[in-house]
Each structure stands twice: as C-alpha cells, then as structure tokens.
Coordinates of C-alpha atoms and ligand atoms in Angstrom, one line a residue:
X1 CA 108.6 108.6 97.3
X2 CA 110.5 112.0 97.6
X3 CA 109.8 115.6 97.6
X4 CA 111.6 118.6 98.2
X5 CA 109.8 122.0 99.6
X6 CA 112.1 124.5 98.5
X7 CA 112.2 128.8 98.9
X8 CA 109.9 128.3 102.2
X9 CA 109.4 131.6 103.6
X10 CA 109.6 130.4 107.0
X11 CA 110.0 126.4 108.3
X12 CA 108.0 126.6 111.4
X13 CA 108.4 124.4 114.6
X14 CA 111.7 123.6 113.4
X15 CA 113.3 120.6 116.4
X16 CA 116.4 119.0 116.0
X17 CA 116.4 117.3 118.7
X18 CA 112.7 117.6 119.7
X19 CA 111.6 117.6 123.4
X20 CA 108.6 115.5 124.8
X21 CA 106.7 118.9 125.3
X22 CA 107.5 122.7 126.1
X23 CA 106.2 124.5 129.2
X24 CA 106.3 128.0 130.8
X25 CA 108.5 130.5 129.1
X26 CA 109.9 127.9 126.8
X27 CA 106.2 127.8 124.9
X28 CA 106.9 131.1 124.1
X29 CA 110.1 130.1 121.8
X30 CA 108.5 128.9 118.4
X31 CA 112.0 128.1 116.2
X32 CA 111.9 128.7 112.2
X33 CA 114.0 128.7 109.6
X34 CA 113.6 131.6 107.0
X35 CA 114.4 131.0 103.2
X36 CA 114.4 127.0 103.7
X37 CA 114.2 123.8 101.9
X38 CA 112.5 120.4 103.9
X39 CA 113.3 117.4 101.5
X40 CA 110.5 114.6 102.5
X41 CA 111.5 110.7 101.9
X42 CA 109.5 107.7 102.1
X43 CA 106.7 109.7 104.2
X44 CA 109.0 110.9 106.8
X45 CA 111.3 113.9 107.1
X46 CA 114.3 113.6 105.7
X47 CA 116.3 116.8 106.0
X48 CA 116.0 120.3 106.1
X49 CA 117.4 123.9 106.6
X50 CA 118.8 127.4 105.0
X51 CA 118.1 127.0 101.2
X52 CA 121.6 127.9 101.4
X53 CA 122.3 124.3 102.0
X54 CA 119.6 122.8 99.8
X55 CA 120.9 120.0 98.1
X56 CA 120.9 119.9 94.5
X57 CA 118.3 117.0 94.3
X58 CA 116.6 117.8 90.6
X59 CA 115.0 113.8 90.0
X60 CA 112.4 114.5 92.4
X61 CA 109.1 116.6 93.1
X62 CA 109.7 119.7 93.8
X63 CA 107.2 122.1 95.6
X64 CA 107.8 126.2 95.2
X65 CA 106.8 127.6 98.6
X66 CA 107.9 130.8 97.8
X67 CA 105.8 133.5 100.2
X68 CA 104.5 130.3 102.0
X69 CA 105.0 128.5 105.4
X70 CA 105.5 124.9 106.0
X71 CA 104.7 124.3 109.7
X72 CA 103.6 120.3 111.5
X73 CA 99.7 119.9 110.9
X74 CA 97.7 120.2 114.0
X75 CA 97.5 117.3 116.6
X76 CA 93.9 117.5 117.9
X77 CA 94.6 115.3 121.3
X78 CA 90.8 115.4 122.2
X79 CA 87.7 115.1 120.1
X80 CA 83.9 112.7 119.7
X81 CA 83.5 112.7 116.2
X82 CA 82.6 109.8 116.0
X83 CA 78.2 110.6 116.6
X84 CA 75.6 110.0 114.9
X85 CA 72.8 112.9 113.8
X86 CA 73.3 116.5 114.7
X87 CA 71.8 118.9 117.5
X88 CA 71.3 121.7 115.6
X89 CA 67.5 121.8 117.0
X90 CA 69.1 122.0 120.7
X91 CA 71.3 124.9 119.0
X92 CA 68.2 126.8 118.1
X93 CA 66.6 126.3 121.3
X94 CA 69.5 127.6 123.0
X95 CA 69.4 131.2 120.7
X96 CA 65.5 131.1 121.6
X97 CA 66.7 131.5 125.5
X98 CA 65.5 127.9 126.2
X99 CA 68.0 126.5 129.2
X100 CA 70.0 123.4 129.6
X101 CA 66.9 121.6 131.9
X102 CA 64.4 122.9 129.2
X103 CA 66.6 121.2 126.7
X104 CA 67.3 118.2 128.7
X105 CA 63.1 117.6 129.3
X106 CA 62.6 117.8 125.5
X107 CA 65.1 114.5 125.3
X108 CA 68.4 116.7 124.5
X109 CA 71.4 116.7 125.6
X110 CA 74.1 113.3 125.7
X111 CA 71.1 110.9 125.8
X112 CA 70.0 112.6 123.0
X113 CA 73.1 111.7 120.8
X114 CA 73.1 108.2 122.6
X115 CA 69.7 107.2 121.5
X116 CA 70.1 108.2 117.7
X117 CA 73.4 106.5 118.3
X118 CA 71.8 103.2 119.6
X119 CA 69.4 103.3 116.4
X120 CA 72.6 103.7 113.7
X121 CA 74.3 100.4 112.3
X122 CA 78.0 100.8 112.7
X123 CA 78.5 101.0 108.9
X124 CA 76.3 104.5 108.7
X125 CA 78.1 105.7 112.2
X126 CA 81.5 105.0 110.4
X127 CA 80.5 106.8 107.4
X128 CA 79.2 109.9 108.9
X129 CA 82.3 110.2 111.0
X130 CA 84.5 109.7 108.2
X131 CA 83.0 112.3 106.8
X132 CA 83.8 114.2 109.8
X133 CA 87.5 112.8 109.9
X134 CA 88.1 114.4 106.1
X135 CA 86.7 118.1 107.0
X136 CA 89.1 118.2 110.1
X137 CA 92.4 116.8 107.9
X138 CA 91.2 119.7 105.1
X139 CA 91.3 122.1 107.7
X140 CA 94.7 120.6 108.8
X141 CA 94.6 118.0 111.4
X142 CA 97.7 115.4 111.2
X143 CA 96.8 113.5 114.3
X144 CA 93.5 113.0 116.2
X145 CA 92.6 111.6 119.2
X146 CA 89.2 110.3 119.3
X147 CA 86.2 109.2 122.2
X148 CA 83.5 106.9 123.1
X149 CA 81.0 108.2 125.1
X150 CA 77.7 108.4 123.0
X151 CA 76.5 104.7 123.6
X152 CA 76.9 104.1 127.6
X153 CA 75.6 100.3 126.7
X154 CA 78.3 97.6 126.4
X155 CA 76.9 97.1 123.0
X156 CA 77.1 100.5 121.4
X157 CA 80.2 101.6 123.1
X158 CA 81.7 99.0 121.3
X159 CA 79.8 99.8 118.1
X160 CA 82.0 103.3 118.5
X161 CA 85.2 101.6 119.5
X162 CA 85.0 99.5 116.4
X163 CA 84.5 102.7 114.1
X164 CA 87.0 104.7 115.4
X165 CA 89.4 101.3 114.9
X166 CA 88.0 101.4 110.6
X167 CA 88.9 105.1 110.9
X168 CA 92.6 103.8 112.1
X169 CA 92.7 101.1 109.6
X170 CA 91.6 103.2 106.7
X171 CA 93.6 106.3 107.2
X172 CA 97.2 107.1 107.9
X173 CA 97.7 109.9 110.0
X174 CA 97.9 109.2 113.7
X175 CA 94.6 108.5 115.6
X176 CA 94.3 107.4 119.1
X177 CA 90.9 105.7 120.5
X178 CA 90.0 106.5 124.2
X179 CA 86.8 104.5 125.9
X180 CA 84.5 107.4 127.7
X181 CA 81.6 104.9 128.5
X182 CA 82.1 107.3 131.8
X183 CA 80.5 110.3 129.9
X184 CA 77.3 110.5 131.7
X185 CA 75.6 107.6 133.7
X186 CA 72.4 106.2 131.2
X187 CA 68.8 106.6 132.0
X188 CA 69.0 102.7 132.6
X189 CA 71.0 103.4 135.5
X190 CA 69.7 106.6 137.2
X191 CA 69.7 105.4 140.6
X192 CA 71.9 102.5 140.0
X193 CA 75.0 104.4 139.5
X194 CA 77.4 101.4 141.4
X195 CA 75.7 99.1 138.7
X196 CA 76.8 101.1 135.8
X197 CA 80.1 101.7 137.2
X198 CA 80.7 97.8 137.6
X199 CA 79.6 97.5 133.7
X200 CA 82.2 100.1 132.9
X201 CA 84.8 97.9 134.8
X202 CA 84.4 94.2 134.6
X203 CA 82.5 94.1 131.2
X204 CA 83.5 96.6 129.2
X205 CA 87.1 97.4 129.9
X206 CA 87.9 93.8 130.0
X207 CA 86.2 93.2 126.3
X208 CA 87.8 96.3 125.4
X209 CA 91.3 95.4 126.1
X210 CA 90.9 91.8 124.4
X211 CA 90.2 93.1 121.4
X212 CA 92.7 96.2 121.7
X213 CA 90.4 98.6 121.4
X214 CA 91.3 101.9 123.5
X215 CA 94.4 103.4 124.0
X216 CA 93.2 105.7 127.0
X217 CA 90.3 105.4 129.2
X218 CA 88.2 108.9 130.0
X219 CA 85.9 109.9 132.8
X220 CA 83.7 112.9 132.7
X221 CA 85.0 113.9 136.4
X222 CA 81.9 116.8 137.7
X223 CA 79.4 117.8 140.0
X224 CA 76.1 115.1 138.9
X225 CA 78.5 112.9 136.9
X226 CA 81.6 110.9 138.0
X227 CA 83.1 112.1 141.3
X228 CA 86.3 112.2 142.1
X229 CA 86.3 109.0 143.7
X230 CA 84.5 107.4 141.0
X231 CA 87.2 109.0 138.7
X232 CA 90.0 107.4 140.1
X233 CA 88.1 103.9 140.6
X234 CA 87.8 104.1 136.7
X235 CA 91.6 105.4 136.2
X236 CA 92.8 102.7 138.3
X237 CA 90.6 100.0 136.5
X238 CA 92.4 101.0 132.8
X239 CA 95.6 101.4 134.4
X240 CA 95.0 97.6 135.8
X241 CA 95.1 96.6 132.1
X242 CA 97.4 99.1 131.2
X243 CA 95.0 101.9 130.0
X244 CA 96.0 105.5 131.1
X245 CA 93.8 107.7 131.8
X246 CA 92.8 111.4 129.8
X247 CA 90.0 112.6 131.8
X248 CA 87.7 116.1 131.4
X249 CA 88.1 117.5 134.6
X250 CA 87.1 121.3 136.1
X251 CA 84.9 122.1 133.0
X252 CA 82.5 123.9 136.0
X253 CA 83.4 122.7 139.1
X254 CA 87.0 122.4 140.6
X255 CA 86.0 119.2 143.0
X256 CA 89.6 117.7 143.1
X257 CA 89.9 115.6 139.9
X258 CA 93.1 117.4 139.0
X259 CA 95.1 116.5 141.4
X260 CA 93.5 112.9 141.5
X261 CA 94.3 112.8 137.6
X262 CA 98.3 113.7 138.6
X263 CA 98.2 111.1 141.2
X264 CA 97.2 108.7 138.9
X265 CA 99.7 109.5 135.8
X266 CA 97.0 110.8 133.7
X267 CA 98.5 111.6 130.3
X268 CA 95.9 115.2 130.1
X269 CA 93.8 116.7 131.9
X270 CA 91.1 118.2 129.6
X271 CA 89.0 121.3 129.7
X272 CA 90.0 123.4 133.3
X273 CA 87.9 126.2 132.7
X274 CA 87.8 126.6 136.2
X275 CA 91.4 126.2 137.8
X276 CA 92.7 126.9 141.3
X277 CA 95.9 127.5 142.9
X278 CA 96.4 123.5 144.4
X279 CA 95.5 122.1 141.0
X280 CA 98.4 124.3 139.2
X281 CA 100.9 123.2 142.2
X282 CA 99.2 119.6 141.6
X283 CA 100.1 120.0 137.9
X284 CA 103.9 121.7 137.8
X285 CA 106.6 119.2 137.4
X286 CA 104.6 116.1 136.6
X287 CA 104.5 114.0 133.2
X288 CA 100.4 115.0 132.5
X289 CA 99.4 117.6 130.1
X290 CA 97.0 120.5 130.5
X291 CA 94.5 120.5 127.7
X292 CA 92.5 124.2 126.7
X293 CA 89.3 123.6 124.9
X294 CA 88.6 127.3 123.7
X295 CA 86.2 126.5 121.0
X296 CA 83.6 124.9 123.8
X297 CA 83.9 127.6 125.9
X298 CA 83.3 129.7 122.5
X299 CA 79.9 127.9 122.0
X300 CA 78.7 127.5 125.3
X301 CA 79.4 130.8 126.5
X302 CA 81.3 129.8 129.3
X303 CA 84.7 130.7 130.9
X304 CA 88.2 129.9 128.9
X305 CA 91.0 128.3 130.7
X306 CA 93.5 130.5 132.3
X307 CA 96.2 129.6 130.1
X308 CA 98.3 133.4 131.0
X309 CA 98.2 132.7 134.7
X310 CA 99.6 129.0 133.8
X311 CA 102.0 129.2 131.8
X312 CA 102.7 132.0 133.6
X313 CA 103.0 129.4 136.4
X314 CA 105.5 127.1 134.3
X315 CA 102.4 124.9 133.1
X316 CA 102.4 123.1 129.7
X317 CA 99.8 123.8 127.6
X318 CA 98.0 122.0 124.6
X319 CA 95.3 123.3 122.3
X320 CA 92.2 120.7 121.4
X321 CA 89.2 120.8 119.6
X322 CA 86.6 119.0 121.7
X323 CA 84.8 118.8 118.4
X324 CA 81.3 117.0 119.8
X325 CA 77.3 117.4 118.9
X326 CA 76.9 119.4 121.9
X327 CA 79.5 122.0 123.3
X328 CA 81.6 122.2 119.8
X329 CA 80.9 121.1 116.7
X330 CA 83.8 122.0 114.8
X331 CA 86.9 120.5 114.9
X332 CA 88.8 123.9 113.2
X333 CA 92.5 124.1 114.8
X334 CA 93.0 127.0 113.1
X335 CA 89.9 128.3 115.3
X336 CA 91.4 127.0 118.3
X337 CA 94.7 128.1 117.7
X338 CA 93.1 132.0 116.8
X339 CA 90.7 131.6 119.9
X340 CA 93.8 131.5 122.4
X341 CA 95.4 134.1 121.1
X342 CA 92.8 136.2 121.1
X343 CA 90.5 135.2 124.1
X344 CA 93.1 133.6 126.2
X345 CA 96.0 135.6 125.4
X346 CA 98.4 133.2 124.5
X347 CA 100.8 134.5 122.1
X348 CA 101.1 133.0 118.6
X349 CA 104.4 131.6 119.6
X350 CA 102.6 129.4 122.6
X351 CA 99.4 129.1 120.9
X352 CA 101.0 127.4 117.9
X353 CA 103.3 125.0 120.6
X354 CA 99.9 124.0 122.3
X355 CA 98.3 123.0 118.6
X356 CA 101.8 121.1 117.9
X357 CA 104.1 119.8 119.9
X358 CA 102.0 119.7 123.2
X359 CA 98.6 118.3 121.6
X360 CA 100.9 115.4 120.0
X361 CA 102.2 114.9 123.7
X362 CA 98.8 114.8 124.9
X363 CA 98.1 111.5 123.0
X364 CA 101.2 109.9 123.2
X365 CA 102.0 110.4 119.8
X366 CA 104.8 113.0 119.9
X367 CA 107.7 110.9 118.9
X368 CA 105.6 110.4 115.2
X369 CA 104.7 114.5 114.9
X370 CA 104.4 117.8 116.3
X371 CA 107.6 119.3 114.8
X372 CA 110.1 119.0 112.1
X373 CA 112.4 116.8 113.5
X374 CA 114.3 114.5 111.0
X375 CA 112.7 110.7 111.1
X376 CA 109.1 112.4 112.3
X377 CA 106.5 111.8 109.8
X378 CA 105.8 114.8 107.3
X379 CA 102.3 115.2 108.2
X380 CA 102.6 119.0 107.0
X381 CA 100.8 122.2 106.5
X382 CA 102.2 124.4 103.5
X383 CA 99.6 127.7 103.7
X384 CA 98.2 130.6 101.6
X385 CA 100.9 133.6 100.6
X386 CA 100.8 134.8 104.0
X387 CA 102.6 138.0 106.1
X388 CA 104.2 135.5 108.4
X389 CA 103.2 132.9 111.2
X390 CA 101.4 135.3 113.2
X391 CA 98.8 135.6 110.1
X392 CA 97.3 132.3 110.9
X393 CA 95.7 133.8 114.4
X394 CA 95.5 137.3 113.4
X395 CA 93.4 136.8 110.5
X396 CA 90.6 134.0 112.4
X397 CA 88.1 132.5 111.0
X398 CA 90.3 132.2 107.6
X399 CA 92.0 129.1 106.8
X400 CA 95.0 130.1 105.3
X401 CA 95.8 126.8 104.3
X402 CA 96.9 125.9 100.7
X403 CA 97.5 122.1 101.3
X404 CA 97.9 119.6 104.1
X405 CA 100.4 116.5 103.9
X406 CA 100.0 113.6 105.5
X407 CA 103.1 111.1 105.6
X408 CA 104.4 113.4 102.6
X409 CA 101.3 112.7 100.4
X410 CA 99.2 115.7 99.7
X411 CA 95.5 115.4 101.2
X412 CA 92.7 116.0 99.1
X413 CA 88.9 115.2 101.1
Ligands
ZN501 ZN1 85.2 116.4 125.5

C-alpha cells in the first residue's frame, strides 16, 4: 500500500531526526514544510519534503492537498473511556447549583460510574467504549492511552482491563492500558483503606501482570484519596513487576506527589492544576512528563495548569483529554489543543508540541508517532482549506479536519 500527499500547503511537525520530547523554549519551535509532498508506504512514512523534490511516482494514490495541512494526529496520553452509562443527571444537578456532597448523597460521583459498571457484561462495556474510541479517532486521535478505575473490585477492574485489551486487538492505532484500581477507595472498604490497598497489590497487580494486562499503573494521589505515601507504595508495587507509574497528581491539593512521582521515574504526571515552585525544580531535568488537562478544568470550573510559568521554567509539556463521565466527557484534541491557547496561553507552536510529540512521550509511544519522522507510522491529519496551522486554535470549537489516517489508511467511524 502507497500513497503520496502532494501540493500540501504546510507539512506540520516535520522531525528528521525526532527527539524523545521538546521542553521550554524549544516547544515553541513547531517545524513545517510549505508546498510539500509526504509519500506513505506500507503504513509508515516513507519520505517527504519541498514538492520541489517530489518524486515522480504516478502508479500510486495520490491525494491533492492543495490549501490543506498534513500534521501527526493527536496522541491523547490520558483518558477513561472505557465507562459504562453517562452522568448527564449529575451534569444537570450541577447547573441547578447542587454541590459535589449533594451529588455524592444522591449516589453520584465515581461510585456512581462503578456500580453501573459492576451491572454491565464486558461485551456491552466494550461496545459502548468502542463507540467512544471511533468519535475520538473522527475528531483525530492516532494514539490513546487508556484507564481502569471505574470497578475498584478485582473482578470488574479486570472486566475493564480486558476491554481496553479488545479495543487493542481490534484497532490499529497505538493504545496503551494503565490499571487505576487506585481511583478512589470502594464503599466496601471505607474504613479499611490498608485492606483495599493490599487487594490493589497482591491480587490484582499480580493477575494483571500474568495476563499482560497494563502497561502503566495510576494512583489518584489527593487530599481523602491516596496519599502520598500510599502513592508511592502503589508505584513501587508496578515498578516491582515492571509497571511504571502515570499518576494524577495536584488536581487540588499540592501534598507532595510530584516530587514522589520524579523520585519514582513516573513516565507523567497528570493534571497539576495547582503547581508550586519545589514541584517545578522536582520536575526540570528529569525523564517524567507534565500532562495539562484543560478540558477538566473547562467543565469543572476549576483552575488550568500554569503551563506559561513552566515552560517558562524549561518544563515539558503535553496536552490530554481526560475524557471521563465525570470531570470531561469529551475526548476533542482539537478542544484541548484550542483551550491552551486560549486559557493557558500557550502559543500554537507549544500547544500543537504538547498534543504531538509530548502526549506520544507521555505513553511511551513516541518512537511509533508524534511527528513526521521517516519509519514513524502515518497516523495523519490532512484538514479543511484552512489560513494556516494557527487556524486550528483560533477558530475553537470547529474541527477543521477533513480526514484522519491511521497507519496510511483513511478512517472512516
Ligand atoms: Zn483522569
């Protein structure tokens, strides 16, 4: 199979030799090529560069992207779309002024999603998250990471596991499974919180790594969750077995999981609404990736991370969905990649790096995508007749996505 984009008004992300992840001032360099061919063999990327130097390949598909931009598709390095149900009734509460306890005393919340989880066979779970898994690739996701977290019983956490593993067997873009049975302790457990932790370690994570069924292991690190002892406990089980760790950290409270998550090699560090000066010197120079949520903090009204003051600082920085029931249910990159612009005050340049190249990074999946780089796959986003890359922020809320490739084969949901 071979195609070749030709008269591409700008190739965008363009790597030739790409690095592991960009940080500081360097996320504000965002390389294209204007008025360029990208010829795509057997699902990966081939070669590319000025039209100029297009090669006079007429036996194959060719695609006119004349007025359009071929950029890598989004890599989503954090998302639990694999639920059962909606809260749209929690939703409506909320707009009615009803608050979080109010919510939590009508049976909403997590153990909301858990119970309707515990009541859904694993066939109707994986179909309603495939479902799920098609709107993000239309809305051009190349590469998703994916949690646990809704079943907090050894039985339905592996019910979720195993879903997320059909949704890795059935389709071909890149998708990494991550075991949050640490999301919130169960009602089973209220004042048995050692208990549930022991589950979490010697049943599940053992069962879990027989069958190969995570590739990260997450903690919900917070105030009336998972401290930052319990965090590392947990991080420190999964690295046992080889597991590393991707925890939410800081999302309201800064109680020291940051730097616990550097000490222990975390790959990311998700959400860091809140962020203080010792968790940016915890974070500069080490291996683990920052990762901005901006459509939570969108839904929940809450504070954005500080993504000026650090990159600003020399940080990395990658762009997720958090697409959930609860704090986001959507799983738009193009949203997330607007939102930073214009909420966070990334530029388009670093905004763009954070949705590529960094969120790829974030789930170990950057030597596969997050650039044009030849030998990457060409999981690809050609869009709409568009001013330039700086359209795709500026004009939020708009997809301006014409087609998504995904190992050089055009999507359709
Ligand atoms: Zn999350």
């Amino acid at each position: 199979m071979e195609k070749l984009f030709i008269n591409i008004k700008e190739l965008v992300q363009v790597r030739s030799e790409a690095p592991q992840f960009v940080a500081g001032a360097q996320m504000n360099e965002l390389p294209i090529i204007a008025n360029a061919f990208l010829w795509i063999k057997d699902g990966l990327i081939k070669e590319y560069g000025s039209m100029d130097a297009c090669p006079a390949l007429t036996d194959m598909e060719t695609i006119d992207a004349t007025g359009r931009l071929v950029l890598p598709a989004w890599c989503d390095s954090h998302t639990h779309i694999v639920y059962a149900g909606n809260r749209e009734g929690e939703f409506v509460d909320k707009i009615k002024g009803l608050s979080y306890e109010d919510i939590a005393q009508k049976g909403g919340g997590i153990l909301n999603s858990t119970k309707v989880l515990a009541n859904t066979s694993e066939d109707e779970l994986y179909e309603q998250s495939k479902e799920r898994l098609l709107g993000v690739m239309h809305e051009g996701t190349g590469a998703i990471e994916i949690k646990s977290g809704y079943g907090l019983t050894v039985d339905s956490e592996l019910k979720m596991l195993r879903v997320i593993q059909r949704l890795k067997a059935e389709f071909n873009l890149p998708i990494k499974a991550t075991f949050l049975g640490a999301h919130t302790i169960p009602e089973a457990y209220k004042n048995n919180k050692e208990g549930y932790l022991l589950l979490l370690t010697d049943v599940l994570l053992p069962e879990i790594k027989k069958e190969n069924l995570a590739d990260y292991i997450d903690v919900f690190c917070e105030k009336g969750y998972f401290s930052v002892e319990d965090t590392e406990r947990l991080m420190q089980a999964g690295a046992a077995l080889s597991i590393k760790a991707k925890i939410h950290v800081n999302q309201f409270n800064a109680i020291g999981g940051v730097a616990a998550g550097v000490k222990n090699n975390a790959l990311s560090l998700d959400h860091l609404e809140l962020i203080n000066d010792e968790d940016i010197t915890a974070i500069k120079d080490s291996k683990t990736m920052p990762v901005a949520l901006p459509g939570c903090s969108f839904f929940l009204n809450i504070p954005y991370t500080p993504a000026r003051k650090m990159i600003d600082a020399d940080l990395p920085i990658a762009l997720a969905s958090d697409y959930n029931p609860g704090s986001a249910p959507s799983g738009n990159m193009n949203f997330a990649v607007a939102a930073a612009c214009i909420k966070m005050k990334m530029t388009p340049e670093e905004a763009i790096n954070a949705a590529t190249i960094n969120g790829a990074y974030a789930m170990g999946v950057e030597a596969e995508v997050g650039s044009i780089t030849v030998g990457k796959k060409a999981n690809l986003l050609l869009t709409d007749k568009v001013n330039s890359y700086h359209s795709l922020p500026y004009n939020f809320g708009s997809n301006l996505i014409d087609k998504v490739f995904i190992s050089g084969e055009e999507f359709c949901k």
